[in-house]
Tab-separated table of C-alpha atoms in Angstrom:
chain	number	residue	atom	x	y	z
D	182	UNK	CA	25.753	82.428	-14.392
D	183	UNK	CA	23.485	84.542	-12.216
D	184	UNK	CA	20.579	86.174	-14.052
D	185	UNK	CA	20.806	89.896	-14.681
D	186	UNK	CA	18.421	92.025	-12.596
D	187	UNK	CA	16.632	92.942	-15.830
D	188	UNK	CA	15.344	89.387	-15.834
D	189	UNK	CA	13.404	89.880	-12.642
D	190	UNK	CA	9.740	89.029	-12.767
D	191	UNK	CA	6.991	90.073	-10.387
D	192	UNK	CA	4.111	87.683	-9.866
D	193	UNK	CA	0.879	89.247	-8.670
D	194	UNK	CA	-1.153	86.585	-6.930
D	195	UNK	CA	1.831	84.326	-6.313
D	196	UNK	CA	0.181	82.651	-3.348
D	197	UNK	CA	-2.392	81.176	-5.735
D	198	UNK	CA	-1.708	77.819	-7.360
D	199	UNK	CA	-0.748	79.059	-10.853
D	200	UNK	CA	1.251	82.033	-9.571
D	201	UNK	CA	3.086	79.879	-7.067
D	202	UNK	CA	3.917	77.210	-9.629
D	203	UNK	CA	5.288	79.866	-11.966
D	204	UNK	CA	7.334	81.382	-9.135
D	205	UNK	CA	8.951	78.056	-8.307
D	206	UNK	CA	9.690	77.207	-11.940
D	207	UNK	CA	11.125	80.671	-12.652
D	208	UNK	CA	13.190	80.549	-9.460
D	209	UNK	CA	14.664	77.217	-10.468
D	210	UNK	CA	15.445	78.646	-13.910
D	211	UNK	CA	17.514	81.405	-12.318
D	212	UNK	CA	14.977	84.204	-12.786
D	213	UNK	CA	14.698	86.431	-9.680
D	214	UNK	CA	11.069	86.492	-8.548
D	215	UNK	CA	9.233	89.214	-6.631
D	216	UNK	CA	6.388	87.342	-4.973
D	217	UNK	CA	3.270	89.456	-4.572
D	218	UNK	CA	0.148	88.826	-2.553
D	219	UNK	CA	-2.620	91.048	-1.234
D	220	UNK	CA	-1.458	90.085	2.245
D	221	UNK	CA	2.312	90.624	2.816
D	222	UNK	CA	2.312	87.800	5.370
D	223	UNK	CA	0.985	85.396	2.727
D	224	UNK	CA	3.673	86.658	0.350
D	225	UNK	CA	6.336	85.873	2.975
D	226	UNK	CA	4.871	82.449	3.523
D	227	UNK	CA	4.744	81.773	-0.241
D	228	UNK	CA	8.334	82.960	-0.701
D	229	UNK	CA	9.462	80.575	2.036
D	230	UNK	CA	7.609	77.681	0.437
D	231	UNK	CA	8.985	78.604	-2.996
D	232	UNK	CA	12.566	78.670	-1.695
D	233	UNK	CA	12.107	75.296	-0.115
D	234	UNK	CA	10.352	73.764	-3.160
D	235	UNK	CA	12.830	75.146	-5.695
D	236	UNK	CA	15.878	74.372	-3.553
D	237	UNK	CA	17.502	77.387	-5.179
D	238	UNK	CA	16.471	80.786	-6.527
D	239	UNK	CA	16.088	84.418	-5.581
D	240	UNK	CA	12.653	85.105	-4.069
D	241	UNK	CA	11.520	88.289	-2.362
D	242	UNK	CA	8.114	88.887	-0.740
D	243	UNK	CA	5.917	91.991	-1.084
D	244	UNK	CA	2.365	93.178	-1.223
D	245	UNK	CA	1.116	93.170	-4.831
D	246	UNK	CA	1.811	96.845	-5.530
D	247	UNK	CA	5.341	96.680	-4.168
D	248	UNK	CA	6.009	93.476	-6.119
D	249	UNK	CA	4.939	95.243	-9.313
D	250	UNK	CA	7.396	98.056	-8.545
D	251	UNK	CA	10.239	95.551	-8.136
D	252	UNK	CA	10.338	94.304	-11.724
D	253	UNK	CA	9.930	95.482	-15.302
D	254	UNK	CA	7.872	92.416	-16.117
D	255	UNK	CA	4.747	91.702	-14.120
D	256	UNK	CA	2.678	88.528	-14.359
D	257	UNK	CA	-0.924	88.919	-13.281
D	258	UNK	CA	-2.298	85.659	-11.944
D	259	UNK	CA	-5.339	86.333	-9.824
D	260	UNK	CA	-8.853	84.895	-9.702
D	261	UNK	CA	-11.071	86.843	-12.088
D	262	UNK	CA	-13.197	88.072	-9.205
D	263	UNK	CA	-10.153	90.099	-8.074
D	264	UNK	CA	-8.911	91.096	-11.543
D	265	UNK	CA	-10.421	94.555	-11.793
D	266	UNK	CA	-9.745	95.493	-8.168
D	267	UNK	CA	-6.153	94.273	-8.399
D	268	UNK	CA	-5.498	96.313	-11.539
D	269	UNK	CA	-7.030	99.402	-9.922
D	270	UNK	CA	-4.709	98.932	-6.951
D	271	UNK	CA	-1.685	98.587	-9.245
D	272	UNK	CA	-2.259	101.902	-11.055
D	273	UNK	CA	0.621	103.679	-9.285
D	274	UNK	CA	2.963	100.698	-9.402
D	275	UNK	CA	2.569	99.932	-13.100
D	276	UNK	CA	4.764	102.633	-14.543
D	277	UNK	CA	5.011	103.235	-18.302
D	278	UNK	CA	7.160	100.746	-20.177
D	279	UNK	CA	6.433	97.797	-17.906
D	280	UNK	CA	5.357	94.569	-19.530
D	281	UNK	CA	2.180	93.092	-18.027
D	282	UNK	CA	1.575	89.416	-18.783
D	283	UNK	CA	-2.023	88.637	-17.905
D	284	UNK	CA	-2.799	85.000	-17.135
D	285	UNK	CA	-6.253	85.638	-15.724
D	286	UNK	CA	-9.232	83.596	-16.910
D	287	UNK	CA	-12.829	84.781	-16.444
D	288	UNK	CA	-14.214	81.422	-15.348
D	289	UNK	CA	-17.861	81.411	-14.292
D	290	UNK	CA	-16.531	80.002	-11.008
D	291	UNK	CA	-15.858	83.656	-10.102
D	292	UNK	CA	-19.608	84.058	-9.549
D	293	UNK	CA	-20.187	80.566	-8.130
D	294	UNK	CA	-20.783	79.151	-11.621
D	295	UNK	CA	-19.007	76.258	-13.276
D	296	UNK	CA	-15.258	76.286	-13.884
D	297	UNK	CA	-16.048	74.777	-17.297
D	298	UNK	CA	-17.912	77.923	-18.331
D	299	UNK	CA	-16.779	81.431	-19.100
D	300	UNK	CA	-18.141	84.776	-18.049
D	301	UNK	CA	-18.831	87.327	-20.731
D	302	UNK	CA	-16.445	90.239	-20.252
D	303	UNK	CA	-17.598	93.487	-21.820
D	304	UNK	CA	-14.158	94.224	-23.272
D	305	UNK	CA	-14.029	90.707	-24.744
D	306	UNK	CA	-11.540	89.026	-22.411
D	307	UNK	CA	-9.682	89.503	-19.158
D	308	UNK	CA	-6.626	90.573	-21.133
D	309	UNK	CA	-8.569	93.273	-22.961
D	310	UNK	CA	-9.951	94.440	-19.630
D	311	UNK	CA	-6.371	94.612	-18.352
D	312	UNK	CA	-5.311	96.619	-21.397
D	313	UNK	CA	-8.142	99.053	-20.790
D	314	UNK	CA	-7.357	99.423	-17.089
D	315	UNK	CA	-3.566	99.498	-17.206
D	316	UNK	CA	-1.992	102.966	-17.188
D	317	UNK	CA	-0.902	104.391	-20.538
D	318	UNK	CA	2.456	103.063	-21.668
D	319	UNK	CA	2.082	99.693	-19.959
D	320	UNK	CA	2.449	96.946	-22.549
D	321	UNK	CA	-0.104	94.149	-22.124
D	322	UNK	CA	0.130	90.617	-23.450
D	323	UNK	CA	-1.701	87.499	-22.317
D	324	UNK	CA	-0.260	84.033	-21.832
D	325	UNK	CA	-0.058	80.972	-19.625
D	326	UNK	CA	-3.808	80.342	-19.281
D	327	UNK	CA	-3.590	76.739	-20.425
D	328	UNK	CA	-0.618	75.678	-18.316
D	329	UNK	CA	-1.738	73.444	-15.484
D	330	UNK	CA	-0.943	74.812	-12.038
D	331	UNK	CA	-0.747	71.267	-10.693
D	332	UNK	CA	1.858	70.347	-13.288
D	333	UNK	CA	3.929	73.476	-12.623
D	334	UNK	CA	3.898	72.709	-8.926
D	335	UNK	CA	5.019	69.127	-9.388
D	336	UNK	CA	8.710	69.606	-10.120
D	337	UNK	CA	9.082	65.957	-11.055
D	338	UNK	CA	6.758	66.550	-14.002
D	339	UNK	CA	8.485	67.318	-17.272
D	340	UNK	CA	6.542	70.026	-19.066
D	341	UNK	CA	5.990	69.574	-22.784
D	342	UNK	CA	3.388	71.962	-24.130
D	343	UNK	CA	2.718	75.271	-25.798
D	344	UNK	CA	1.976	78.636	-24.267
D	345	UNK	CA	-0.423	80.643	-26.409
D	346	UNK	CA	0.680	84.271	-26.390
D	347	UNK	CA	-1.564	87.123	-27.516
D	348	UNK	CA	-0.723	90.795	-27.792
D	349	UNK	CA	-0.891	93.729	-30.137
D	350	UNK	CA	2.882	94.245	-30.460
D	351	UNK	CA	5.138	91.486	-31.700
D	352	UNK	CA	8.068	92.852	-29.668
D	353	UNK	CA	6.064	92.625	-26.429
D	354	UNK	CA	5.076	89.046	-27.198
D	355	UNK	CA	8.686	88.228	-27.977
D	356	UNK	CA	9.832	89.673	-24.654
D	357	UNK	CA	7.203	87.661	-22.780
D	358	UNK	CA	8.078	84.533	-24.748
D	359	UNK	CA	11.798	84.754	-24.057
D	360	UNK	CA	11.025	84.984	-20.340
D	361	UNK	CA	8.436	82.198	-20.294
D	362	UNK	CA	10.635	79.879	-22.346
D	363	UNK	CA	13.228	79.980	-19.588
D	364	UNK	CA	10.921	77.406	-18.000
D	365	UNK	CA	11.954	74.087	-19.511
D	366	UNK	CA	9.320	72.440	-21.676
D	367	UNK	CA	7.237	75.512	-22.457
D	368	UNK	CA	7.164	76.709	-26.068
D	369	UNK	CA	5.548	80.055	-26.781
D	370	UNK	CA	3.422	80.496	-29.902
D	371	UNK	CA	2.346	83.876	-31.267
D	372	UNK	CA	-1.432	83.535	-31.397
D	373	UNK	CA	-2.189	86.998	-32.702
D	374	UNK	CA	-3.608	90.221	-31.293
D	375	UNK	CA	-4.753	90.644	-27.719
D	376	UNK	CA	-8.379	90.075	-28.745
D	377	UNK	CA	-7.540	86.432	-29.540
D	378	UNK	CA	-7.204	86.053	-25.801
D	379	UNK	CA	-10.982	85.524	-25.898
D	380	UNK	CA	-10.168	82.107	-27.276
D	381	UNK	CA	-7.008	81.277	-25.350
D	382	UNK	CA	-8.668	82.190	-22.045
D	383	UNK	CA	-11.688	80.036	-22.811
D	384	UNK	CA	-9.430	77.059	-23.488
D	385	UNK	CA	-8.852	76.939	-19.747
D	386	UNK	CA	-12.518	76.139	-19.128
D	387	UNK	CA	-12.348	73.472	-21.845
D	388	UNK	CA	-9.217	71.943	-20.287
D	389	UNK	CA	-10.769	71.922	-16.819
D	390	UNK	CA	-13.569	69.801	-18.278
D	391	UNK	CA	-11.116	67.500	-20.061
D	392	UNK	CA	-9.051	67.149	-16.880
D	393	UNK	CA	-12.084	66.101	-14.872
D	394	UNK	CA	-13.318	63.734	-17.576
D	395	UNK	CA	-9.997	62.012	-18.255
D	396	UNK	CA	-8.363	62.501	-14.816
D	397	UNK	CA	-5.313	64.250	-16.283
D	398	UNK	CA	-3.682	67.653	-16.355
D	399	UNK	CA	-3.853	68.378	-20.052
D	400	UNK	CA	-2.228	71.265	-21.873
D	401	UNK	CA	-2.277	72.528	-25.425
D	402	UNK	CA	0.104	71.688	-28.231
D	403	UNK	CA	-0.203	73.096	-31.710
D	404	UNK	CA	0.283	70.080	-33.947
D	405	UNK	CA	2.268	70.514	-37.142
D	406	UNK	CA	3.998	73.678	-35.978
D	407	UNK	CA	7.786	73.391	-36.138
D	408	UNK	CA	9.932	75.197	-33.596
D	409	UNK	CA	10.131	78.767	-34.768
D	410	UNK	CA	12.583	80.920	-32.843
D	411	UNK	CA	11.435	84.246	-31.430
D	412	UNK	CA	14.804	85.954	-31.849
I	40	UNK	CA	-13.733	43.682	-45.685
I	41	UNK	CA	-16.331	46.009	-47.200
I	42	UNK	CA	-17.843	48.471	-44.734
I	43	UNK	CA	-21.380	47.817	-43.583
I	44	UNK	CA	-24.000	50.212	-44.997
I	45	UNK	CA	-24.586	51.469	-41.437
I	46	UNK	CA	-21.166	53.108	-41.758
I	47	UNK	CA	-22.305	55.398	-44.539
I	48	UNK	CA	-21.745	59.079	-43.974
I	49	UNK	CA	-23.352	62.003	-45.755
I	50	UNK	CA	-21.317	65.152	-46.176
I	51	UNK	CA	-23.320	68.334	-46.658
I	52	UNK	CA	-21.114	70.853	-48.419
I	53	UNK	CA	-18.741	68.217	-49.768
I	54	UNK	CA	-17.670	70.416	-52.655
I	55	UNK	CA	-16.066	72.801	-50.137
I	56	UNK	CA	-12.452	72.248	-49.102
I	57	UNK	CA	-13.082	70.706	-45.657
I	58	UNK	CA	-16.030	68.611	-46.804
I	59	UNK	CA	-14.143	67.352	-49.824
I	60	UNK	CA	-11.052	66.467	-47.793
I	61	UNK	CA	-13.213	64.524	-45.353
I	62	UNK	CA	-14.960	62.738	-48.211
I	63	UNK	CA	-11.668	61.598	-49.715
I	64	UNK	CA	-10.230	60.470	-46.379
I	65	UNK	CA	-13.416	58.603	-45.429
I	66	UNK	CA	-13.598	57.005	-48.859
I	67	UNK	CA	-10.036	55.769	-48.552
I	68	UNK	CA	-10.864	54.384	-45.112
I	69	UNK	CA	-13.654	52.288	-46.605
I	70	UNK	CA	-16.558	54.416	-45.397
I	71	UNK	CA	-19.239	54.888	-48.081
I	72	UNK	CA	-19.757	58.598	-48.651
I	73	UNK	CA	-22.882	60.394	-49.886
I	74	UNK	CA	-21.531	63.599	-51.349
I	75	UNK	CA	-23.914	66.499	-50.983
I	76	UNK	CA	-23.871	69.909	-52.603
I	77	UNK	CA	-26.502	72.568	-53.203
I	78	UNK	CA	-25.976	71.994	-56.887
I	79	UNK	CA	-26.269	68.306	-57.941
I	80	UNK	CA	-23.857	68.950	-60.822
I	81	UNK	CA	-21.223	70.144	-58.366
I	82	UNK	CA	-21.880	67.046	-56.258
I	83	UNK	CA	-21.262	64.861	-59.328
I	84	UNK	CA	-18.102	66.740	-60.106
I	85	UNK	CA	-16.880	66.435	-56.490
I	86	UNK	CA	-17.681	62.712	-56.404
I	87	UNK	CA	-15.633	62.223	-59.568
I	88	UNK	CA	-12.712	64.133	-58.127
I	89	UNK	CA	-12.998	62.216	-54.849
I	90	UNK	CA	-12.943	58.853	-56.627
I	91	UNK	CA	-9.891	59.866	-58.554
I	92	UNK	CA	-8.083	61.363	-55.544
I	93	UNK	CA	-8.867	58.438	-53.227
I	94	UNK	CA	-8.151	55.806	-55.880
I	95	UNK	CA	-10.750	53.678	-54.107
I	96	UNK	CA	-13.987	54.158	-52.188
I	97	UNK	CA	-17.747	54.275	-52.574
I	98	UNK	CA	-18.931	57.772	-53.457
I	99	UNK	CA	-22.418	58.794	-54.533
I	100	UNK	CA	-23.528	62.297	-55.530
I	101	UNK	CA	-26.720	64.095	-54.447
I	102	UNK	CA	-28.179	67.448	-53.645
I	103	UNK	CA	-27.744	68.204	-49.937
I	104	UNK	CA	-31.200	67.042	-48.843
I	105	UNK	CA	-30.936	63.755	-50.714
I	106	UNK	CA	-27.439	63.178	-49.347
I	107	UNK	CA	-28.801	63.626	-45.824
I	108	UNK	CA	-31.465	61.020	-46.553
I	109	UNK	CA	-28.827	58.535	-47.708
I	110	UNK	CA	-27.054	58.078	-44.376
I	111	UNK	CA	-27.722	57.887	-40.643
I	112	UNK	CA	-24.736	60.120	-39.965
I	113	UNK	CA	-24.592	63.542	-41.556
I	114	UNK	CA	-21.600	65.875	-41.452
I	115	UNK	CA	-22.458	69.531	-41.922
I	116	UNK	CA	-19.548	71.397	-43.472
I	117	UNK	CA	-20.794	74.624	-44.993
I	118	UNK	CA	-19.683	78.248	-44.818
I	119	UNK	CA	-21.437	79.904	-41.890
I	120	UNK	CA	-23.257	82.245	-44.241
I	121	UNK	CA	-25.169	79.196	-45.513
I	122	UNK	CA	-25.532	77.410	-42.153
I	123	UNK	CA	-29.025	78.507	-41.227
I	124	UNK	CA	-30.446	78.213	-44.743
I	125	UNK	CA	-28.909	74.768	-45.227
I	126	UNK	CA	-30.387	73.507	-41.970
I	127	UNK	CA	-33.779	74.905	-42.894
I	128	UNK	CA	-33.584	73.058	-46.216
I	129	UNK	CA	-32.644	69.804	-44.452
I	130	UNK	CA	-35.691	69.788	-42.156
I	131	UNK	CA	-37.471	66.997	-44.059
I	132	UNK	CA	-34.339	64.982	-44.700
I	133	UNK	CA	-33.056	64.967	-41.138
I	134	UNK	CA	-35.313	62.337	-39.672
I	135	UNK	CA	-35.328	61.527	-35.946
I	136	UNK	CA	-32.417	59.412	-34.754
I	137	UNK	CA	-29.898	60.733	-37.278
I	138	UNK	CA	-26.562	61.927	-35.972
I	139	UNK	CA	-25.611	65.407	-37.169
I	140	UNK	CA	-21.921	66.296	-36.836
I	141	UNK	CA	-21.578	70.031	-37.273
I	142	UNK	CA	-18.168	71.282	-38.383
I	143	UNK	CA	-19.310	74.806	-39.185
I	144	UNK	CA	-17.365	77.787	-37.853
I	145	UNK	CA	-18.912	81.268	-37.631
I	146	UNK	CA	-15.884	83.139	-38.953
I	147	UNK	CA	-16.330	86.861	-39.454
I	148	UNK	CA	-15.327	86.157	-43.059
I	149	UNK	CA	-19.006	85.237	-43.552
I	150	UNK	CA	-19.802	88.951	-43.486
I	151	UNK	CA	-16.637	90.081	-45.264
I	152	UNK	CA	-14.750	90.344	-41.963
I	153	UNK	CA	-11.498	88.677	-40.989
I	154	UNK	CA	-11.113	84.905	-40.931
I	155	UNK	CA	-9.184	85.390	-37.677
I	156	UNK	CA	-12.285	86.761	-35.949
I	157	UNK	CA	-15.541	85.163	-34.892
I	158	UNK	CA	-19.100	86.295	-35.278
I	159	UNK	CA	-21.282	86.339	-32.207
I	160	UNK	CA	-24.034	83.764	-32.632
I	161	UNK	CA	-27.101	84.337	-30.495
I	162	UNK	CA	-27.302	80.670	-29.479
I	163	UNK	CA	-23.616	80.716	-28.533
I	164	UNK	CA	-22.095	78.762	-31.409
I	165	UNK	CA	-22.897	77.320	-34.803
I	166	UNK	CA	-23.410	73.930	-33.168
I	167	UNK	CA	-25.957	75.313	-30.736
I	168	UNK	CA	-27.723	76.993	-33.641
I	169	UNK	CA	-27.784	73.621	-35.384
I	170	UNK	CA	-29.205	71.963	-32.279
I	171	UNK	CA	-31.940	74.586	-32.134
I	172	UNK	CA	-32.777	74.262	-35.829
I	173	UNK	CA	-32.518	70.499	-36.258
I	174	UNK	CA	-35.802	68.596	-36.040
I	175	UNK	CA	-36.615	66.926	-32.717
I	176	UNK	CA	-34.859	63.615	-32.288
I	177	UNK	CA	-31.823	64.555	-34.363
I	178	UNK	CA	-28.706	64.124	-32.255
I	179	UNK	CA	-26.230	66.992	-32.662
I	180	UNK	CA	-22.525	66.965	-31.882
I	181	UNK	CA	-19.770	69.243	-33.141
I	182	UNK	CA	-16.309	68.249	-34.297
I	183	UNK	CA	-13.600	68.664	-36.914
I	184	UNK	CA	-13.340	72.466	-36.777
I	185	UNK	CA	-9.607	72.467	-36.170
I	186	UNK	CA	-8.619	69.938	-38.822
I	187	UNK	CA	-6.933	71.645	-41.739
I	188	UNK	CA	-8.732	71.182	-45.043
I	189	UNK	CA	-5.426	71.544	-46.871
I	190	UNK	CA	-3.914	68.731	-44.841
I	191	UNK	CA	-6.927	66.452	-45.371
I	192	UNK	CA	-6.714	67.051	-49.092
I	193	UNK	CA	-3.025	66.261	-49.285
I	194	UNK	CA	-3.087	62.490	-49.045
I	195	UNK	CA	0.686	62.373	-48.677
I	196	UNK	CA	0.338	64.210	-45.370
I	197	UNK	CA	0.216	61.992	-42.311
I	198	UNK	CA	-2.356	63.393	-39.904
I	199	UNK	CA	-1.409	63.470	-36.247
I	200	UNK	CA	-3.774	65.596	-34.239
I	201	UNK	CA	-6.836	65.696	-32.043
I	202	UNK	CA	-10.443	66.288	-32.979
I	203	UNK	CA	-12.304	68.143	-30.266
I	204	UNK	CA	-15.785	66.688	-29.948
I	205	UNK	CA	-18.629	68.451	-28.134
I	206	UNK	CA	-22.126	67.197	-27.467
I	207	UNK	CA	-24.680	66.746	-24.767
I	208	UNK	CA	-24.825	62.931	-24.931
I	209	UNK	CA	-21.739	60.822	-24.427
I	210	UNK	CA	-23.147	58.072	-26.661
I	211	UNK	CA	-23.580	60.511	-29.576
I	212	UNK	CA	-20.010	61.751	-29.163
I	213	UNK	CA	-18.788	58.169	-29.039
I	214	UNK	CA	-20.604	57.339	-32.264
I	215	UNK	CA	-19.115	60.390	-33.980
I	216	UNK	CA	-15.671	59.587	-32.612
I	217	UNK	CA	-15.690	55.981	-33.806
I	218	UNK	CA	-16.533	57.227	-37.301
I	219	UNK	CA	-14.002	60.070	-37.331
I	220	UNK	CA	-11.230	57.876	-35.959
I	221	UNK	CA	-11.521	55.686	-39.044
I	222	UNK	CA	-9.428	58.446	-40.603
I	223	UNK	CA	-5.829	57.577	-39.729
I	224	UNK	CA	-4.115	60.040	-37.440
I	225	UNK	CA	-7.199	61.678	-35.951
I	226	UNK	CA	-7.849	61.129	-32.243
I	227	UNK	CA	-11.181	62.295	-30.850
I	228	UNK	CA	-11.330	63.907	-27.428
I	229	UNK	CA	-14.543	64.434	-25.480
I	230	UNK	CA	-14.505	68.172	-24.826
I	231	UNK	CA	-17.783	68.386	-22.974
I	232	UNK	CA	-21.278	69.635	-23.711
I	233	UNK	CA	-22.328	71.199	-26.995
I	234	UNK	CA	-21.929	74.684	-25.510
I	235	UNK	CA	-18.145	74.131	-25.363
I	236	UNK	CA	-18.305	74.354	-29.132
I	237	UNK	CA	-18.088	78.116	-28.542
I	238	UNK	CA	-14.435	77.490	-27.769
I	239	UNK	CA	-13.642	74.711	-30.240
I	240	UNK	CA	-15.169	76.690	-33.108
I	241	UNK	CA	-13.193	79.800	-32.196
I	242	UNK	CA	-9.968	77.782	-32.265
I	243	UNK	CA	-10.348	77.736	-36.046
I	244	UNK	CA	-9.971	81.506	-36.209
I	245	UNK	CA	-6.926	81.255	-33.935
I	246	UNK	CA	-5.377	78.543	-36.129
I	247	UNK	CA	-6.007	80.539	-39.300
I	248	UNK	CA	-3.939	83.316	-37.734
I	249	UNK	CA	-1.195	80.907	-36.669
I	250	UNK	CA	-1.147	79.337	-40.135
I	251	UNK	CA	-0.664	82.696	-41.796
I	252	UNK	CA	1.952	83.805	-39.292
I	253	UNK	CA	4.042	80.624	-39.348
I	254	UNK	CA	3.199	79.418	-42.893
I	255	UNK	CA	1.951	76.039	-41.666
I	256	UNK	CA	-1.274	74.059	-41.387
I	257	UNK	CA	-1.452	73.658	-37.638
I	258	UNK	CA	-3.888	71.528	-35.694
I	259	UNK	CA	-4.615	70.961	-32.027
I	260	UNK	CA	-3.174	68.329	-29.767
I	261	UNK	CA	-4.074	68.006	-26.110
I	262	UNK	CA	-0.716	67.530	-24.405
I	263	UNK	CA	-0.512	65.116	-21.511
I	264	UNK	CA	-3.646	63.220	-22.482
I	265	UNK	CA	-3.032	59.497	-22.914
I	266	UNK	CA	-5.001	57.538	-25.492
I	267	UNK	CA	-8.336	56.818	-23.883
I	268	UNK	CA	-10.523	54.433	-25.858
I	269	UNK	CA	-14.125	55.392	-26.598
I	270	UNK	CA	-15.465	51.871	-26.464
């Protein structure tokens, strides 16, 4: 059954490793994907690679702003050094009512520091910065920080981990969760208000350290939490 | 086989829920436990309860400073509002070479705020405050923040989760891990330097929110991480 157009997701920064992995996994799951990149040529190239990796799926290529116009749900997956500039450039495209899922992590690597350390963000987290910068009426949640890009990109890998979702409105988190859970093996957990993103974002730096130390691609699982449906 | 005296662990704040749960689990595992409390009478009372809950085990009761003198390994499990004062009072007792495992979490509840929010600690985390305050030569690691006190105290509950261990010396983390892993169902993961405790401590606030929301006692598991021995 083909997915309804309402399912379409735009990925801002889809030529990056996390964005690309998400694009491929969503495409395979039957979710139409608007692939966004700063450079339309890189978007085209990424869409071609995604088609070929997924073997199926509906991928279109755009610059970031046009990608954001193409879908009601927009995933923001850019390096933190581009986070503020990207959001400023999306002001026109992010019309009221859109759902913005921010996956950005303020790693110190953004300023040539360690990827195992975080930058202090005045608002508290990248997600709170996004909420401050997004136009009024845009609904902001954060998610997907702890999902390994390498694992998403390796389609032979079975995913089996949790996605920690933060946001100030339960309904927005639910909407994000129902989309994200279309990717097999990802379970979304409501981790509280958007401010808790301070913790979920910083888990990425912790996992990068663990990955280096143990030579793995680790994710997070909340132990002792039974499957609780979002519906 | 009775445990060697070198295995003895002191628990500072053992009349609190986390400290008491650890005492009971260690006692059952054959680790001699020096139960510490600010009030020696409360220590006696906790030791009695621990003996009766564990059904076995070697428990002794002391004020906090004396408990710290009794063992080479000292677990600090106090409310954050008492963290600094407790460490100041332990200055004489914490002799060089001791291993201090800090489980303290700077929840905003310490200042009548929410238990789902963190306080900002100037040093970065409770563990880094402990490292600054501990006498020279005391080895500081942090661990056990994410382990549910309720689950530890319910001996019918099978534990099955990870303990995130931070510290600046691998050997200190290993020593802490080998002790902690004597409790069935706890697996220790090296999560990097002591500064990463900023993240592991804040996970407690996140889990408190999850526990309320889902009516569970959740813990953390690193997904995709095979068992890697510490030896």
